[in-house]
Amino acid sequence: MPASTATIFLGVAPEHRRRLLLLLPALIFLALAFALPLTLIAIRSVTDPTPGFDHYVTIGTASVYLRVLASTFGLALTVTLATVMLGYPVAYALARSRGAWRSLLVALVLLPFWTSLLVRTYAWMVILGRYGIVNQVLMALGITEEPLKLLHTSLATHLGMIHILLPFLILPVWSVMTRLDPALTMAARSLGASPLRAFLRVFVPLTLPGVMAGAMLVFILALGFYVTPALLGGPADLTLSMLISQQVSELLAWGFASALAVTLLVATLAVLALAGRFLGLGRIWEGLD
Amino acid sequence: MSPVPTSPSAAAPLRGAVVRLDRLRKEFGGAVAVDDLSLEVGSGEFLTLLGPSGSGKSTTLLMIAGFVVPTRGEVYVGGNAITRKPPHERDIGIVFQNYALFPHLTVYDNVAFPLRMRKQPAARVAERVGWALDLIRLGGLGGRYPHQLSGGQQQRVALARALVFEPSLLLMDEPLGALDRRLRETMQGELKRLQRALGLTVICVTHDQEEALTLSDRIAIMNHGRIEHLGTPEDLYERPQTPFVAEFLGESNALAAKVLRDDGPRTIVRTTQGLEMSVRAGAAKSASEVRLAIRPERIDFLEPGESRDNVVDAVIDETVYLGDAVRYLLRTASGEGLTLKARCPAGGGPGIGDTVRVGWAADAVMVYANTHAFVSSSGLPPPAQPGEGRGGG
Ligand SMILES: Nc1ncnc2c1ncn2[C@@H]1O[C@H](COP(=O)(O)OP(=O)(O)O)[C@@H](O)[C@H]1O
Ligand SMILES: [Mg+2]
């Protein structure tokens, strides 16, 4: 058990104590709004309806739940990779742009970011629907005769999530790119590297920490995504968050839903820990100073 | 001092190229950063561009390196026009202000980088990197990362990386600016030793005049994108061509004056404050407005009975202790402010409020036609930091 907040507080020098005092409101808020409910959920998962680890045994043995867990991770991974592929060039363009171009690009990245997630998801429903823009254009051009089924598919889920999560990748990558000393690429060029090689050998490795940070953010957000897959996806594209919601709202199985939530949390933390270890985040950061 | 290992590839040391800038010009949206600059740097010469911030030093360097495209004019290295070559085809070594070492690569890989870009075989890379690391005496540190090195070590790695591919020209932008004073002096010595031993042509940019005076064979003083005066350090200091140079390099008493009359081997002038003094004859036309500059260390306290071409009584307004010298701010009876610099007197010199008799030779007064602007319009030089300026010591 870690020492309680009070003992930590009393154990530090007065000048640090004052600084800790500034953290107090946030700490109290986090304790009440985050730590407490989380603890209650964890307790519920082993007490409701009967004490014991039955729920976890079910999750671990019934293949349907493992499959949902796997597909949730698969979806998050695909979405993350796609945002990296799409977002890195955008961040690069942002970092290189000046003046009016830059303002325009920033607006293009941030406007959707500031729009409600629900609105953006509904927009995709309008675009991909049976009589949506895509189908109308395809039919008008004579490419298809009947409307294609685009909405309520795995494709729609992916498109919507990639679109919504893209800024979470672009912003940290952009930030690292603008902080990178331009002299580094100039040095590479002066030492004989063509523009492409300077980019691949110096710029990309040194902006990787930003990519890692952004990818982690996107991956974790994608794991818990609910609205978008629920509205855009088909019945086969069940994610863990949808499953949890189903258990609560349709089956009133609070205990089992809690166990699923804890499973999602633990799995997420495990992935984070693994990534931190194998990708050597710490060392990359260290090298940046 | 240990001998510099010569390049294993060539029996002779590297030979620096002759560099020529021909009416090089750069405009940024109409604003002129470099104004038709022409310059020739000899093989093995160390030339420094010295000037205030914004005078176009970095822009000039970046045009030579290929990162800034000149509005017009040409850059020749070793007789070839390279003005339109991309930076990576120029074979010019650059030491950047903050070294720009690649933080994700070890010292070895940093130094090997230019060789690998040139697709040299591994054995040759190892041999060259070994040579370069020995050159800067960091042989054992190849496995370290840049952030594990001290500032001085990083500086030397940057130098090794810029020299390992035997460039014909080395460019440096404020190379020692980030080092503390003691280290800077050590590095200056080391840099000079390497440059001489390898016969490197170096073009260096700095705003630190002490650095420029110590390292350079010749210095180009830049102002508003133009060269005000190009010459040896001694030339610049002893015979500055413009009042700007006189004030920028070292310290000067800058005075505005009018020519009164010729008086044999002297010309008599009077400052706007009414101080009359004699200067070298022929320095200015009669009745013309002139600018005067007098080095503070060329003005002396006079013993009773001692004399100079110009003698004046003055009150000491202030004294500034500089360690090896004292700077006295004086006010003459006519109200002229003068700065005098003298070695610290053994028994404690005159103090604030004392009236003293000071004098200077007519030859100590540098006279300029009134077409040039001064750095500062007051008669007193701007307060300089200790250690700045060279005179008085
Ligand atoms: N990329 C640029 N765009 C616009 N103006 C510039 C640019 N680079 C330099 N300048 C201007 O050119 C002038 C010379 O700058 P610079 O060469 O950096 O001077 P120095 O290195 O002597 O301080 C300055 O007035 C500066 O503002
Ligand atoms: Mg500069």
XYZ file of C-alpha atoms and ligand atoms in Angstrom:
710
model
C 0.000 0.000 0.000
C 1.383 3.437 -0.809
C 1.515 5.981 1.974
C -1.665 7.975 2.372
C -1.908 11.469 0.923
C -1.744 12.942 4.392
C 1.582 11.336 5.331
C 3.104 12.305 2.002
C 1.925 15.837 2.563
C 3.378 16.102 6.054
C 6.629 14.446 5.042
C 7.676 17.123 2.565
C 9.379 20.465 3.053
C 7.089 23.477 3.590
C 7.835 25.100 0.219
C 6.898 21.881 -1.557
C 3.893 21.557 0.705
C 2.517 24.815 -0.645
C 2.867 23.533 -4.160
C 1.116 20.280 -3.247
C -1.696 22.393 -1.836
C -2.313 23.717 -5.335
C -2.821 20.153 -6.521
C -5.320 19.403 -3.796
C -8.570 20.465 -5.529
C -7.716 18.384 -8.565
C -6.705 15.448 -6.379
C -9.972 15.578 -4.472
C -11.919 15.790 -7.711
C -10.036 12.829 -9.179
C -10.532 10.827 -6.007
C -14.299 11.409 -5.970
C -15.008 11.281 -9.695
C -12.488 8.681 -10.798
C -10.806 6.574 -8.148
C -13.914 6.018 -6.058
C -16.270 4.883 -8.884
C -13.481 2.726 -10.288
C -13.028 1.036 -6.949
C -16.768 0.518 -6.648
C -16.860 -1.057 -10.108
C -13.953 -3.347 -9.233
C -15.720 -4.389 -6.023
C -19.003 -4.890 -7.823
C -17.368 -7.146 -10.400
C -16.587 -9.682 -7.658
C -19.715 -9.231 -5.477
C -22.702 -8.808 -7.789
C -24.876 -10.876 -7.778
C -22.819 -13.344 -5.663
C -19.302 -13.003 -4.229
C -16.556 -14.669 -6.258
C -14.664 -14.518 -9.537
C -17.392 -16.173 -11.635
C -17.596 -13.278 -14.086
C -13.882 -13.366 -14.824
C -13.997 -17.108 -15.316
C -16.847 -16.612 -17.809
C -14.941 -13.892 -19.682
C -11.815 -16.038 -19.768
C -13.516 -19.227 -20.940
C -16.430 -18.235 -23.168
C -14.866 -17.643 -26.585
C -17.430 -14.994 -27.524
C -16.061 -12.508 -25.001
C -12.457 -13.138 -25.910
C -13.425 -12.638 -29.536
C -15.008 -9.263 -28.739
C -11.920 -8.309 -26.757
C -9.688 -9.308 -29.657
C -11.757 -7.477 -32.264
C -11.867 -4.361 -30.073
C -8.060 -4.396 -29.903
C -7.866 -5.151 -33.627
C -10.109 -2.206 -34.446
C -8.101 0.113 -32.189
C -4.848 -1.061 -33.777
C -6.057 -0.592 -37.361
C -7.451 2.833 -36.558
C -4.180 3.810 -34.855
C -2.061 2.683 -37.803
C -4.334 4.535 -40.224
C -4.165 7.762 -38.216
C -0.355 7.512 -38.167
C -0.195 7.011 -41.929
C -2.652 9.832 -42.615
C -1.703 12.161 -39.777
C 2.102 12.244 -40.057
C 2.138 13.914 -43.501
C -0.521 16.388 -42.333
C 1.534 17.268 -39.253
C 4.589 17.678 -41.498
C 2.698 20.002 -43.832
C 1.510 21.964 -40.788
C 5.021 22.264 -39.397
C 6.403 23.446 -42.735
C 3.606 25.894 -43.559
C 3.747 29.632 -42.906
C 1.287 32.502 -42.828
C -2.136 32.089 -44.401
C -1.511 28.470 -45.347
C -0.715 27.616 -41.788
C -3.882 29.273 -40.447
C -5.957 27.410 -43.004
C -4.369 24.054 -42.176
C -4.706 24.607 -38.437
C -8.370 25.479 -38.914
C -8.913 22.366 -41.010
C -7.422 20.202 -38.263
C -9.032 21.943 -35.310
C -12.563 22.675 -36.598
C -13.631 19.023 -36.605
C -11.818 18.658 -33.291
C -14.113 21.292 -31.782
C -17.265 19.810 -33.308
C -19.297 17.432 -31.193
C -18.436 13.794 -31.654
C -22.097 12.984 -32.102
C -22.500 15.560 -34.868
C -19.499 14.171 -36.709
C -20.801 10.635 -36.362
C -24.212 11.639 -37.723
C -22.453 13.416 -40.578
C -20.895 10.088 -41.539
C -24.345 8.494 -41.410
C -25.560 11.132 -43.885
C -22.552 10.585 -46.114
C -22.608 6.785 -46.069
C -26.366 6.171 -45.821
C -28.422 4.246 -48.368
C -29.366 7.493 -50.086
C -26.285 9.370 -48.860
C -23.838 11.408 -50.898
C -21.521 8.540 -51.768
C -24.262 6.294 -53.073
C -25.912 9.099 -55.016
C -22.656 10.028 -56.716
C -21.850 6.404 -57.523
C -25.294 5.875 -59.059
C -25.290 9.198 -60.902
C -21.986 8.266 -62.494
C -23.429 4.882 -63.426
C -20.751 3.008 -61.496
C -23.370 1.177 -59.448
C -27.045 0.581 -60.155
C -28.235 -0.052 -56.609
C -27.205 1.731 -53.436
C -24.278 -0.050 -51.753
C -24.509 -1.009 -48.130
C -21.917 1.309 -46.623
C -23.505 2.302 -43.339
C -23.567 -0.199 -40.468
C -20.434 -1.885 -41.719
C -16.974 -2.333 -40.327
C -15.768 0.107 -43.010
C -18.066 2.831 -41.664
C -16.806 2.253 -38.113
C -13.205 2.539 -39.285
C -13.838 5.654 -41.365
C -15.680 7.415 -38.562
C -13.143 6.544 -35.885
C -10.133 7.438 -38.042
C -11.698 10.777 -38.873
C -12.585 11.577 -35.286
C -9.270 10.466 -33.808
C -6.973 11.969 -36.445
C -6.417 15.294 -34.578
C -5.257 13.378 -31.496
C -2.375 12.106 -33.582
C -1.710 15.237 -35.610
C -1.448 17.635 -32.673
C 1.283 15.897 -30.619
C 3.263 15.044 -33.770
C 3.010 18.634 -34.983
C 4.151 19.869 -31.595
C 7.271 17.675 -31.628
C 8.009 18.663 -35.229
C 7.894 22.394 -34.477
C 10.097 21.914 -31.421
C 12.732 20.087 -33.458
C 15.750 22.315 -34.126
C 15.741 23.054 -37.890
C 19.534 23.023 -37.712
C 19.387 19.217 -37.352
C 18.017 18.639 -40.845
C 20.259 21.388 -42.162
C 23.232 19.628 -40.583
C 22.205 16.376 -42.259
C 21.932 18.137 -45.617
C 25.314 19.833 -45.214
C 26.843 16.435 -44.407
C 25.716 15.027 -47.726
C 22.187 13.745 -47.149
C 19.655 14.346 -49.916
C 16.347 15.874 -48.764
C 14.749 12.420 -48.637
C 17.596 10.833 -46.672
C 17.767 13.746 -44.252
C 14.047 13.226 -43.701
C 14.287 9.462 -43.192
C 17.527 9.341 -41.198
C 17.102 12.413 -39.005
C 13.634 13.978 -39.127
C 11.564 10.818 -38.803
C 13.565 9.196 -35.966
C 13.560 12.439 -34.009
C 9.816 12.987 -34.378
C 9.029 9.387 -33.424
C 8.373 10.289 -29.768
C 5.522 12.502 -30.946
C 4.184 9.682 -33.091
C 4.365 7.315 -30.108
C 2.574 9.776 -27.855
C -0.131 10.424 -30.435
C -0.520 6.746 -31.315
C -0.885 5.827 -27.627
C -3.546 8.482 -27.205
C -5.449 7.326 -30.279
C -5.119 3.663 -29.325
C -6.448 4.164 -25.809
C -9.302 6.387 -26.968
C -10.152 3.878 -29.703
C -10.269 1.003 -27.204
C -13.027 2.715 -25.259
C -14.904 4.174 -28.239
C -18.629 3.707 -27.946
C -20.840 6.202 -29.843
C -19.204 5.901 -33.242
C -19.009 2.085 -33.518
C -22.509 1.842 -32.046
C -24.015 4.184 -34.627
C -21.917 3.363 -37.689
C -21.053 -0.307 -37.179
C -23.055 -3.413 -38.023
C -24.305 -6.042 -35.597
C -21.169 -8.108 -36.204
C -18.867 -5.253 -35.182
C -19.416 -5.504 -31.461
C -16.808 -3.692 -29.357
C -16.169 -4.188 -25.679
C -17.727 -0.837 -24.775
C -20.874 -1.754 -26.709
C -20.954 -5.094 -24.926
C -20.681 -3.369 -21.549
C -23.493 -0.980 -22.436
C -25.609 -3.918 -23.614
C -25.068 -5.778 -20.353
C -26.110 -2.746 -18.327
C -29.008 -1.296 -20.298
C -30.559 -4.441 -21.722
C -29.712 -7.186 -19.253
C -29.185 -5.112 -16.107
C -26.169 -7.352 -15.457
C -24.178 -4.788 -13.475
C -21.765 -7.251 -12.010
C -20.798 -8.784 -15.335
C -20.576 -5.359 -16.997
C -18.218 -4.269 -14.204
C -16.021 -7.307 -14.787
C -15.865 -6.484 -18.513
C -14.897 -2.902 -17.697
C -12.119 -4.034 -15.370
C -10.902 -6.432 -18.070
C -10.758 -3.575 -20.601
C -8.854 -1.394 -18.143
C -6.320 -4.071 -17.238
C -5.782 -5.043 -20.868
C -5.228 -1.390 -21.792
C -2.699 -0.893 -19.000
C -0.916 -4.077 -20.034
C -0.594 -2.864 -23.626
C 0.696 0.487 -22.423
C 3.287 -1.159 -20.190
C 4.436 -3.452 -23.008
C 4.644 -0.607 -25.492
C 6.611 1.507 -23.061
C 9.040 -1.335 -22.555
C 9.596 -2.501 -26.099
C 9.427 0.789 -27.935
C 11.877 2.298 -25.449
C 9.867 5.506 -25.077
C 12.048 6.599 -22.214
C 15.260 6.406 -24.175
C 13.887 8.270 -27.159
C 12.780 11.087 -24.880
C 16.097 11.154 -23.152
C 17.858 11.515 -26.457
C 15.779 14.512 -27.378
C 17.247 16.844 -24.775
C 50.766 20.312 -27.855
C 50.464 16.959 -29.586
C 50.919 16.773 -33.339
C 47.769 16.726 -35.410
C 47.266 13.371 -37.115
C 47.188 13.957 -40.816
C 44.569 12.455 -43.033
C 45.345 8.803 -43.720
C 43.912 9.117 -47.222
C 46.108 11.948 -48.353
C 49.756 12.258 -47.437
C 49.359 16.030 -47.538
C 47.005 17.748 -45.144
C 43.598 18.849 -46.415
C 43.895 21.833 -48.678
C 41.332 24.515 -48.198
C 39.699 25.983 -51.258
C 39.727 29.593 -52.356
C 36.274 31.056 -51.842
C 34.943 34.001 -53.785
C 31.668 35.826 -53.315
C 30.713 37.963 -56.287
C 28.159 40.729 -55.660
C 26.108 38.376 -53.523
C 22.711 39.839 -52.694
C 19.715 38.658 -50.704
C 16.415 40.451 -50.345
C 13.609 39.229 -48.119
C 10.423 40.684 -49.561
C 12.128 43.925 -50.563
C 14.214 44.244 -47.384
C 17.905 43.919 -48.215
C 19.662 41.479 -45.875
C 22.912 41.188 -47.844
C 23.799 44.032 -50.157
C 26.018 43.159 -53.147
C 28.716 41.602 -51.038
C 32.012 40.702 -52.705
C 34.816 38.952 -50.916
C 37.707 36.598 -51.524
C 39.009 34.142 -48.949
C 42.383 32.574 -49.592
C 43.238 28.886 -49.285
C 43.895 28.078 -45.640
C 42.665 31.462 -44.488
C 40.500 32.011 -41.420
C 38.047 34.798 -42.177
C 35.469 36.073 -39.724
C 32.298 37.979 -40.493
C 31.793 40.237 -37.503
C 28.923 42.608 -37.019
C 25.916 43.541 -34.957
C 22.802 41.397 -34.922
C 20.840 41.699 -38.151
C 23.802 42.816 -40.241
C 23.476 39.858 -42.608
C 26.207 37.530 -41.330
C 24.079 34.392 -41.038
C 22.333 35.045 -44.335
C 25.727 35.279 -46.050
C 26.851 32.030 -44.451
C 23.602 30.283 -45.410
C 24.019 31.386 -49.019
C 27.512 29.887 -49.100
C 26.146 26.687 -47.575
C 23.254 26.564 -50.031
C 20.336 26.931 -47.619
C 19.416 30.424 -48.781
C 19.136 31.108 -52.507
C 20.734 34.463 -53.375
C 18.577 37.065 -55.101
C 21.600 37.465 -57.362
C 25.350 37.102 -57.357
C 27.575 34.044 -57.362
C 29.447 31.863 -54.888
C 32.682 30.263 -56.113
C 34.485 27.557 -54.167
C 37.762 26.332 -55.626
C 37.019 28.273 -58.800
C 33.659 26.606 -59.485
C 30.368 28.448 -59.270
C 28.250 26.482 -56.800
C 25.460 29.017 -56.453
C 22.829 26.671 -57.819
C 24.034 23.427 -56.218
C 21.895 21.914 -53.437
C 23.558 21.893 -49.983
C 24.263 18.149 -49.947
C 26.335 18.341 -53.128
C 28.539 21.189 -51.945
C 31.021 19.316 -49.717
C 31.099 22.152 -47.215
C 31.494 21.351 -43.515
C 29.357 23.379 -41.129
C 29.569 23.751 -37.367
C 26.234 25.056 -36.165
C 25.725 27.363 -33.233
C 24.184 24.694 -30.993
C 26.237 21.978 -32.720
C 23.148 20.214 -34.142
C 24.498 16.804 -33.166
C 21.980 14.057 -33.923
C 20.635 13.130 -30.481
C 19.518 9.648 -31.566
C 22.963 8.654 -32.801
C 26.135 7.888 -30.869
C 29.225 10.028 -31.241
C 30.633 7.405 -33.596
C 27.495 7.341 -35.752
C 27.307 11.118 -35.770
C 30.836 11.358 -37.118
C 30.238 8.430 -39.510
C 27.070 10.073 -40.895
C 28.667 12.073 -43.731
C 30.751 9.056 -44.784
C 27.725 6.778 -44.847
C 25.824 9.367 -46.874
C 28.697 9.069 -49.344
C 28.314 5.277 -49.334
C 31.877 4.646 -48.174
C 32.757 1.046 -47.326
C 32.618 0.117 -43.629
C 36.395 -0.285 -43.259
C 37.006 3.164 -44.660
C 34.286 4.624 -42.409
C 35.938 3.104 -39.336
C 39.342 4.409 -40.379
C 38.109 7.946 -41.065
C 35.988 8.175 -37.903
C 38.993 6.974 -35.884
C 41.112 9.675 -37.492
C 38.530 12.380 -36.797
C 37.968 11.341 -33.176
C 41.738 11.298 -32.575
C 41.924 14.729 -34.158
C 39.659 16.159 -31.483
C 41.031 13.867 -28.743
C 37.784 12.057 -28.059
C 38.966 8.633 -29.191
C 37.371 6.774 -26.272
C 33.938 8.369 -26.404
C 32.572 6.955 -29.665
C 29.884 4.969 -27.871
C 28.417 7.902 -25.961
C 25.295 9.801 -26.936
C 25.536 13.575 -27.409
C 23.556 14.303 -24.243
C 26.181 12.399 -22.255
C 28.886 14.866 -23.310
C 29.883 18.242 -21.910
C 29.404 21.369 -23.997
C 33.045 21.455 -25.020
C 33.006 17.790 -26.009
C 29.858 18.301 -28.077
C 31.551 21.204 -29.798
C 34.504 19.020 -30.701
C 32.285 16.211 -31.992
C 30.506 18.756 -34.201
C 33.916 19.783 -35.502
C 34.971 16.176 -36.152
C 31.734 15.501 -38.008
C 32.235 18.583 -40.172
C 35.850 17.635 -41.000
C 35.673 13.858 -41.406
C 34.675 13.997 -45.085
C 37.523 16.377 -45.916
C 35.497 19.391 -46.974
C 37.193 22.110 -48.956
C 35.621 24.760 -46.740
C 34.492 24.947 -43.131
C 31.698 27.296 -42.077
C 31.004 28.141 -38.458
C 28.110 30.138 -37.016
C 28.876 31.493 -33.533
C 30.883 28.299 -32.903
C 31.901 29.026 -29.322
C 28.952 31.118 -28.240
C 27.437 28.450 -26.029
C 30.601 27.751 -24.025
C 31.720 29.409 -20.832
C 34.667 31.774 -20.909
C 37.464 29.418 -19.846
C 36.360 26.645 -22.186
C 35.984 29.137 -24.988
C 39.611 30.150 -24.675
C 40.751 26.515 -24.723
C 38.598 25.795 -27.757
C 39.860 28.874 -29.567
C 43.380 27.552 -29.220
C 42.380 24.086 -30.366
C 40.410 25.400 -33.321
C 43.290 27.562 -34.478
C 45.724 24.654 -34.124
C 43.521 22.365 -36.257
C 42.855 25.004 -38.861
C 46.577 25.720 -39.306
C 47.637 22.086 -39.276
C 45.013 20.997 -41.812
C 45.289 24.098 -43.972
C 41.555 24.640 -43.723
C 39.736 27.536 -45.264
C 37.330 28.757 -42.602
C 34.551 31.320 -42.748
C 33.245 32.061 -39.299
C 30.352 34.221 -38.154
C 30.350 35.853 -34.759
C 29.290 38.924 -32.875
C 32.007 38.308 -30.252
C 34.871 40.607 -31.144
C 37.358 38.946 -28.828
C 36.740 35.640 -30.591
C 37.119 37.314 -33.967
C 40.377 39.018 -32.997
C 41.865 35.833 -31.555
C 41.004 33.421 -34.346
C 40.994 35.331 -37.579
C 43.583 36.000 -40.225
C 41.231 38.667 -41.527
C 37.961 40.093 -40.293
C 35.122 41.577 -42.323
C 33.092 44.019 -40.277
C 29.517 43.909 -41.533
C 26.811 46.514 -41.138
C 23.473 46.702 -42.948
C 24.356 43.798 -45.246
C 27.612 45.381 -46.380
C 31.281 45.065 -45.488
C 32.405 48.233 -43.734
C 36.023 47.217 -43.434
C 37.919 44.082 -44.347
C 41.387 43.622 -42.949
C 43.672 41.981 -40.439
C 42.688 42.346 -36.780
C 45.477 44.888 -36.337
C 44.358 46.884 -39.375
C 40.817 47.042 -38.099
C 41.778 48.035 -34.612
C 44.538 50.507 -35.354
C 43.242 52.014 -38.598
C 39.473 51.591 -38.730
C 38.174 52.849 -42.074
C 34.843 54.108 -40.757
C 33.639 55.510 -37.445
C 31.327 52.491 -37.241
C 34.330 50.160 -37.223
C 36.141 52.374 -34.735
C 33.206 52.138 -32.359
C 32.220 48.553 -33.026
C 35.649 47.040 -32.527
C 36.964 47.973 -29.126
C 35.894 51.297 -27.659
C 36.069 54.825 -28.979
C 35.295 58.313 -27.911
C 33.066 59.452 -30.736
C 32.916 63.224 -31.259
C 31.399 65.493 -33.875
C 33.614 68.414 -34.869
C 34.242 71.171 -37.345
C 37.587 71.867 -39.045
C 38.895 75.324 -38.083
C 42.292 75.821 -39.759
C 45.529 74.170 -40.771
C 48.442 74.714 -38.450
C 51.641 73.372 -39.960
C 51.791 69.599 -39.475
C 48.440 69.764 -37.635
C 44.873 70.644 -38.349
C 42.831 72.307 -35.623
C 39.251 71.167 -35.105
C 36.567 72.128 -32.587
C 33.943 69.755 -31.261
C 30.293 70.748 -30.970
C 30.904 71.146 -27.233
C 33.651 73.651 -27.976
C 36.726 71.507 -27.219
C 39.563 72.437 -29.553
C 42.172 69.873 -30.494
C 44.816 69.298 -33.096
C 44.701 66.314 -35.427
C 46.953 65.005 -38.187
C 47.166 67.504 -41.070
C 45.456 66.596 -44.314
C 42.895 64.478 -42.552
C 40.040 66.780 -43.518
C 39.172 69.751 -45.678
C 38.956 73.158 -44.064
C 35.581 74.208 -42.657
C 34.099 70.730 -43.198
C 32.144 68.799 -40.588
C 33.991 65.715 -39.396
C 33.630 62.782 -37.045
C 36.410 62.039 -34.580
C 37.209 58.817 -32.796
C 39.781 58.443 -30.015
C 40.593 55.133 -28.333
C 40.223 55.508 -24.527
C 43.620 53.872 -23.962
C 45.282 56.518 -26.146
C 44.331 59.245 -23.665
C 46.734 59.499 -20.712
C 46.862 61.116 -17.303
C 49.675 63.645 -17.420
C 52.312 64.193 -14.759
C 53.026 67.837 -13.858
C 55.169 69.275 -16.620
C 54.336 66.461 -19.037
C 52.790 67.455 -22.351
C 50.964 66.121 -25.428
C 49.612 67.591 -28.666
C 46.298 67.963 -26.896
C 46.040 68.726 -23.201
C 42.878 69.352 -21.263
C 41.710 69.585 -17.636
C 38.806 67.369 -16.688
C 36.815 66.148 -13.695
C 36.335 62.451 -13.067
C 32.609 61.636 -13.146
C 32.879 57.927 -12.638
C 35.340 55.041 -12.539
C 34.726 51.479 -13.670
C 37.049 48.768 -12.443
C 37.770 46.259 -15.249
C 40.266 43.982 -13.516
C 43.287 44.642 -15.703
C 42.401 48.281 -16.243
C 40.186 51.094 -15.007
C 37.822 53.065 -17.200
C 37.427 56.723 -16.208
C 34.490 58.783 -17.406
C 35.717 62.391 -17.613
C 34.068 65.739 -18.185
C 36.092 68.626 -19.588
C 35.577 72.244 -18.670
C 33.727 72.761 -21.956
C 31.371 69.935 -20.999
C 32.771 67.290 -23.358
C 32.456 63.720 -22.092
C 35.586 61.595 -22.592
C 36.448 58.039 -21.668
C 39.976 57.205 -20.582
C 41.289 53.733 -19.993
C 44.433 53.098 -18.002
C 46.178 50.218 -16.271
C 45.330 49.997 -12.600
C 47.729 52.408 -10.865
C 49.705 50.718 -8.074
C 49.012 53.264 -5.365
C 45.388 53.791 -6.303
C 44.717 56.335 -9.037
C 42.607 59.455 -8.997
C 39.052 59.097 -7.739
C 35.609 60.436 -8.515
C 35.427 64.243 -8.288
C 39.211 64.735 -8.716
C 40.383 67.238 -11.296
C 43.017 65.760 -13.597
C 45.087 66.849 -16.537
C 44.857 64.473 -19.505
C 46.361 64.530 -22.966
C 46.598 62.670 -26.255
C 48.608 62.817 -29.444
C 47.252 64.307 -32.643
C 47.894 60.900 -34.244
C 45.545 59.279 -31.746
C 42.586 61.105 -33.252
C 40.940 59.273 -36.135
C 39.152 61.677 -38.453
C 36.274 60.757 -40.758
C 34.234 62.732 -43.243
C 30.783 63.366 -41.861
C 28.979 60.969 -44.191
C 29.105 58.065 -41.774
C 26.755 57.608 -38.870
C 28.022 56.698 -35.449
C 26.870 53.654 -33.536
C 25.843 55.877 -30.639
C 25.345 59.615 -30.971
C 26.562 60.517 -27.469
C 30.204 61.157 -26.915
C 30.445 58.224 -24.538
C 30.772 54.679 -25.783
C 27.985 52.312 -24.752
C 28.770 50.579 -21.455
C 30.830 47.557 -22.388
C 31.067 44.334 -20.424
C 34.356 43.555 -18.732
C 36.566 41.598 -21.052
C 35.076 43.206 -24.103
C 37.423 45.260 -26.164
C 41.078 44.617 -26.463
C 42.812 47.783 -25.528
C 44.070 48.892 -22.180
C 45.670 45.572 -21.264
N 14.140 34.054 -43.510
C 14.103 35.401 -43.392
N 12.995 36.089 -43.752
C 12.947 37.431 -43.642
N 13.954 38.196 -43.197
C 15.089 37.578 -42.825
C 15.220 36.150 -42.895
N 16.462 35.820 -42.457
C 17.047 36.987 -42.110
N 16.238 38.043 -42.338
C 16.566 39.461 -42.122
O 17.771 39.744 -42.766
C 18.590 40.577 -41.971
C 19.939 39.904 -41.724
O 19.746 38.783 -40.885
P 20.911 37.801 -40.453
O 21.676 37.389 -41.661
O 20.336 36.720 -39.634
O 21.792 38.763 -39.563
P 22.913 38.372 -38.485
O 23.249 36.932 -38.639
O 24.043 39.279 -38.816
O 22.339 38.685 -37.152
C 17.825 40.852 -40.700
O 17.205 42.112 -40.831
C 16.798 39.762 -40.658
O 15.632 40.206 -40.031
Mg 22.964 35.355 -37.021
